[in-house]
Amino acid sequence: AVSVEALDHLVINVKDVEVAAAWYERVLGMKRVVSEPRPGRKVTSMHFGRQKINLRPHWATQKQWFTGNTIAPGSDDLCFLTTSTPQQVADHFRSCGVAIEAEPSERLGAMGVIVSVYCRDPDGNLIEVSSYK
């Protein structure tokens, strides 16, 4: 039997790769990496920890970028972990001019209770930044 052990990367559909990449760099401190895995296909990825998010332009065809059947910027809900306190996260969002969708609140994470602060990225994806209690 197959059993997965970790998430390597995920792909989100965005309206504007440059706008999305700049936001993830500025607000979440991710590192932008641009690669060309094959001629004519440029991929912008946002790296953090041992993971990455590929930013897929919503207009790309399945031939250009093999992905899920329904392509809709703003349809994702992502949770990121941090060692910062929820108050530090909220203060950072405010200093970046990012509206807070929900003040710090307890949720159930993969390994127990987390305290989360919510905002939205430029495409409207729900972004949750959490820390374990």
PDB file of C-alpha atoms in Angstrom:
ATOM      1  CA  ALA A   1       0.000   0.000   0.000  1.00  0.00           C
ATOM      2  CA  VAL A   2       1.059   3.591  -0.644  1.00  0.00           C
ATOM      3  CA  SER A   3       1.139   6.086   2.188  1.00  0.00           C
ATOM      4  CA  VAL A   4       2.133   9.719   1.636  1.00  0.00           C
ATOM      5  CA  GLU A   5       4.324  11.426   4.220  1.00  0.00           C
ATOM      6  CA  ALA A   6       4.521  15.104   3.304  1.00  0.00           C
ATOM      7  CA  LEU A   7       3.415  17.840   0.919  1.00  0.00           C
ATOM      8  CA  ASP A   8       6.135  18.863  -1.538  1.00  0.00           C
ATOM      9  CA  HIS A   9       4.381  21.654  -3.438  1.00  0.00           C
ATOM     10  CA  LEU A  10       1.006  22.902  -4.500  1.00  0.00           C
ATOM     11  CA  VAL A  11      -0.175  25.052  -7.378  1.00  0.00           C
ATOM     12  CA  ILE A  12      -2.480  28.031  -7.125  1.00  0.00           C
ATOM     13  CA  ASN A  13      -4.092  29.796 -10.056  1.00  0.00           C
ATOM     14  CA  VAL A  14      -3.477  33.540 -10.129  1.00  0.00           C
ATOM     15  CA  LYS A  15      -4.604  36.459 -12.282  1.00  0.00           C
ATOM     16  CA  ASP A  16      -1.177  38.096 -12.315  1.00  0.00           C
ATOM     17  CA  VAL A  17       1.943  36.100 -11.412  1.00  0.00           C
ATOM     18  CA  GLU A  18       4.020  39.220 -10.690  1.00  0.00           C
ATOM     19  CA  VAL A  19       1.436  40.731  -8.332  1.00  0.00           C
ATOM     20  CA  ALA A  20       0.971  37.423  -6.493  1.00  0.00           C
ATOM     21  CA  ALA A  21       4.718  36.764  -6.197  1.00  0.00           C
ATOM     22  CA  ALA A  22       5.393  40.260  -4.855  1.00  0.00           C
ATOM     23  CA  TRP A  23       2.630  39.831  -2.238  1.00  0.00           C
ATOM     24  CA  TYR A  24       3.887  36.432  -1.018  1.00  0.00           C
ATOM     25  CA  GLU A  25       7.422  37.863  -0.768  1.00  0.00           C
ATOM     26  CA  ARG A  26       6.388  41.040   1.060  1.00  0.00           C
ATOM     27  CA  VAL A  27       3.652  39.720   3.347  1.00  0.00           C
ATOM     28  CA  LEU A  28       4.704  36.126   4.056  1.00  0.00           C
ATOM     29  CA  GLY A  29       8.475  36.373   3.552  1.00  0.00           C
ATOM     30  CA  MET A  30       8.643  33.668   0.890  1.00  0.00           C
ATOM     31  CA  LYS A  31      11.486  33.496  -1.621  1.00  0.00           C
ATOM     32  CA  ARG A  32      10.667  33.815  -5.323  1.00  0.00           C
ATOM     33  CA  VAL A  33      12.387  31.351  -7.672  1.00  0.00           C
ATOM     34  CA  VAL A  34      11.867  31.494 -11.438  1.00  0.00           C
ATOM     35  CA  SER A  35      12.780  28.405 -13.449  1.00  0.00           C
ATOM     36  CA  GLU A  36      12.323  27.039 -16.948  1.00  0.00           C
ATOM     37  CA  PRO A  37      11.719  23.290 -16.544  1.00  0.00           C
ATOM     38  CA  ARG A  38      11.377  22.950 -20.294  1.00  0.00           C
ATOM     39  CA  PRO A  39      11.872  25.399 -23.189  1.00  0.00           C
ATOM     40  CA  GLY A  40       9.121  27.988 -23.355  1.00  0.00           C
ATOM     41  CA  ARG A  41       7.629  27.231 -19.943  1.00  0.00           C
ATOM     42  CA  LYS A  42       8.606  29.684 -17.240  1.00  0.00           C
ATOM     43  CA  VAL A  43       7.493  28.797 -13.701  1.00  0.00           C
ATOM     44  CA  THR A  44       7.443  31.200 -10.778  1.00  0.00           C
ATOM     45  CA  SER A  45       7.546  29.416  -7.419  1.00  0.00           C
ATOM     46  CA  MET A  46       7.362  30.768  -3.903  1.00  0.00           C
ATOM     47  CA  HIS A  47       9.656  28.817  -1.565  1.00  0.00           C
ATOM     48  CA  PHE A  48       9.364  28.539   2.218  1.00  0.00           C
ATOM     49  CA  GLY A  49      10.777  25.875   4.531  1.00  0.00           C
ATOM     50  CA  ARG A  50      10.905  22.642   2.542  1.00  0.00           C
ATOM     51  CA  GLN A  51       7.865  23.487   0.439  1.00  0.00           C
ATOM     52  CA  LYS A  52       6.914  25.623  -2.516  1.00  0.00           C
ATOM     53  CA  ILE A  53       3.868  27.071  -4.183  1.00  0.00           C
ATOM     54  CA  ASN A  54       3.844  27.287  -7.974  1.00  0.00           C
ATOM     55  CA  LEU A  55       1.983  30.330  -9.284  1.00  0.00           C
ATOM     56  CA  ARG A  56       0.029  29.249 -12.361  1.00  0.00           C
ATOM     57  CA  PRO A  57      -1.350  31.962 -14.658  1.00  0.00           C
ATOM     58  CA  HIS A  58      -5.106  31.336 -14.901  1.00  0.00           C
ATOM     59  CA  TRP A  59      -5.059  31.712 -18.683  1.00  0.00           C
ATOM     60  CA  ALA A  60      -2.591  28.825 -19.236  1.00  0.00           C
ATOM     61  CA  THR A  61      -4.055  25.855 -21.077  1.00  0.00           C
ATOM     62  CA  GLN A  62      -3.876  22.230 -19.901  1.00  0.00           C
ATOM     63  CA  LYS A  63      -1.279  21.648 -22.630  1.00  0.00           C
ATOM     64  CA  GLN A  64       0.845  24.511 -21.279  1.00  0.00           C
ATOM     65  CA  TRP A  65       0.339  23.586 -17.628  1.00  0.00           C
ATOM     66  CA  PHE A  66      -1.235  20.263 -16.680  1.00  0.00           C
ATOM     67  CA  THR A  67      -3.419  20.916 -13.620  1.00  0.00           C
ATOM     68  CA  GLY A  68      -6.856  20.470 -12.076  1.00  0.00           C
ATOM     69  CA  ASN A  69      -9.982  20.706 -14.201  1.00  0.00           C
ATOM     70  CA  THR A  70     -11.456  23.834 -12.614  1.00  0.00           C
ATOM     71  CA  ILE A  71      -9.215  26.871 -12.895  1.00  0.00           C
ATOM     72  CA  ALA A  72     -10.323  29.773 -10.720  1.00  0.00           C
ATOM     73  CA  PRO A  73      -8.075  32.355  -9.088  1.00  0.00           C
ATOM     74  CA  GLY A  74      -9.203  33.013  -5.542  1.00  0.00           C
ATOM     75  CA  SER A  75     -10.663  29.572  -4.843  1.00  0.00           C
ATOM     76  CA  ASP A  76      -7.937  28.354  -2.477  1.00  0.00           C
ATOM     77  CA  ASP A  77      -7.761  28.244   1.315  1.00  0.00           C
ATOM     78  CA  LEU A  78      -4.182  27.908   2.564  1.00  0.00           C
ATOM     79  CA  CYS A  79      -2.832  27.580   6.103  1.00  0.00           C
ATOM     80  CA  PHE A  80       0.796  28.417   6.879  1.00  0.00           C
ATOM     81  CA  LEU A  81       2.627  27.829  10.157  1.00  0.00           C
ATOM     82  CA  THR A  82       4.825  30.411  11.861  1.00  0.00           C
ATOM     83  CA  THR A  83       6.789  30.722  15.076  1.00  0.00           C
ATOM     84  CA  SER A  84       5.540  34.317  15.425  1.00  0.00           C
ATOM     85  CA  THR A  85       2.758  35.028  17.897  1.00  0.00           C
ATOM     86  CA  PRO A  86      -0.741  35.688  16.550  1.00  0.00           C
ATOM     87  CA  GLN A  87      -0.423  39.318  17.684  1.00  0.00           C
ATOM     88  CA  GLN A  88       2.844  39.672  15.763  1.00  0.00           C
ATOM     89  CA  VAL A  89       1.141  38.240  12.671  1.00  0.00           C
ATOM     90  CA  ALA A  90      -1.801  40.640  12.998  1.00  0.00           C
ATOM     91  CA  ASP A  91       0.534  43.606  13.553  1.00  0.00           C
ATOM     92  CA  HIS A  92       2.634  42.590  10.528  1.00  0.00           C
ATOM     93  CA  PHE A  93      -0.452  42.309   8.302  1.00  0.00           C
ATOM     94  CA  ARG A  94      -1.572  45.775   9.389  1.00  0.00           C
ATOM     95  CA  SER A  95       1.917  47.232   8.742  1.00  0.00           C
ATOM     96  CA  CYS A  96       1.775  45.738   5.221  1.00  0.00           C
ATOM     97  CA  GLY A  97      -1.639  47.290   4.605  1.00  0.00           C
ATOM     98  CA  VAL A  98      -3.270  43.859   4.492  1.00  0.00           C
ATOM     99  CA  ALA A  99      -6.831  43.671   5.830  1.00  0.00           C
ATOM    100  CA  ILE A 100      -7.409  41.085   8.527  1.00  0.00           C
ATOM    101  CA  GLU A 101     -10.374  38.841   7.733  1.00  0.00           C
ATOM    102  CA  ALA A 102     -10.530  37.264  11.200  1.00  0.00           C
ATOM    103  CA  GLU A 103      -8.679  38.206  14.369  1.00  0.00           C
ATOM    104  CA  PRO A 104      -6.647  35.539  16.206  1.00  0.00           C
ATOM    105  CA  SER A 105      -8.827  32.542  17.011  1.00  0.00           C
ATOM    106  CA  GLU A 106      -8.335  28.897  17.919  1.00  0.00           C
ATOM    107  CA  ARG A 107      -8.679  26.210  15.260  1.00  0.00           C
ATOM    108  CA  LEU A 108      -7.742  22.562  14.976  1.00  0.00           C
ATOM    109  CA  GLY A 109      -4.537  22.007  13.002  1.00  0.00           C
ATOM    110  CA  ALA A 110      -2.960  18.767  11.822  1.00  0.00           C
ATOM    111  CA  MET A 111      -1.166  18.258  15.157  1.00  0.00           C
ATOM    112  CA  GLY A 112      -3.433  19.975  17.659  1.00  0.00           C
ATOM    113  CA  VAL A 113      -4.798  23.390  18.541  1.00  0.00           C
ATOM    114  CA  ILE A 114      -3.505  26.347  16.536  1.00  0.00           C
ATOM    115  CA  VAL A 115      -4.211  30.055  16.836  1.00  0.00           C
ATOM    116  CA  SER A 116      -4.868  31.593  13.422  1.00  0.00           C
ATOM    117  CA  VAL A 117      -5.049  35.018  11.821  1.00  0.00           C
ATOM    118  CA  TYR A 118      -6.754  35.281   8.418  1.00  0.00           C
ATOM    119  CA  CYS A 119      -6.290  37.583   5.438  1.00  0.00           C
ATOM    120  CA  ARG A 120      -6.672  37.351   1.654  1.00  0.00           C
ATOM    121  CA  ASP A 121      -4.023  37.424  -1.040  1.00  0.00           C
ATOM    122  CA  PRO A 122      -4.419  39.649  -4.145  1.00  0.00           C
ATOM    123  CA  ASP A 123      -6.559  36.985  -5.874  1.00  0.00           C
ATOM    124  CA  GLY A 124      -8.906  36.579  -2.903  1.00  0.00           C
ATOM    125  CA  ASN A 125      -7.506  33.264  -1.665  1.00  0.00           C
ATOM    126  CA  LEU A 126      -8.052  32.831   2.066  1.00  0.00           C
ATOM    127  CA  ILE A 127      -4.681  32.885   3.814  1.00  0.00           C
ATOM    128  CA  GLU A 128      -4.434  31.558   7.379  1.00  0.00           C
ATOM    129  CA  VAL A 129      -1.219  32.133   9.322  1.00  0.00           C
ATOM    130  CA  SER A 130      -1.107  30.008  12.463  1.00  0.00           C
ATOM    131  CA  SER A 131       1.014  28.954  15.385  1.00  0.00           C
ATOM    132  CA  TYR A 132       0.610  25.982  17.696  1.00  0.00           C
ATOM    133  CA  LYS A 133      -0.325  26.771  21.280  1.00  0.00           C
TER     134      LYS A 133
END
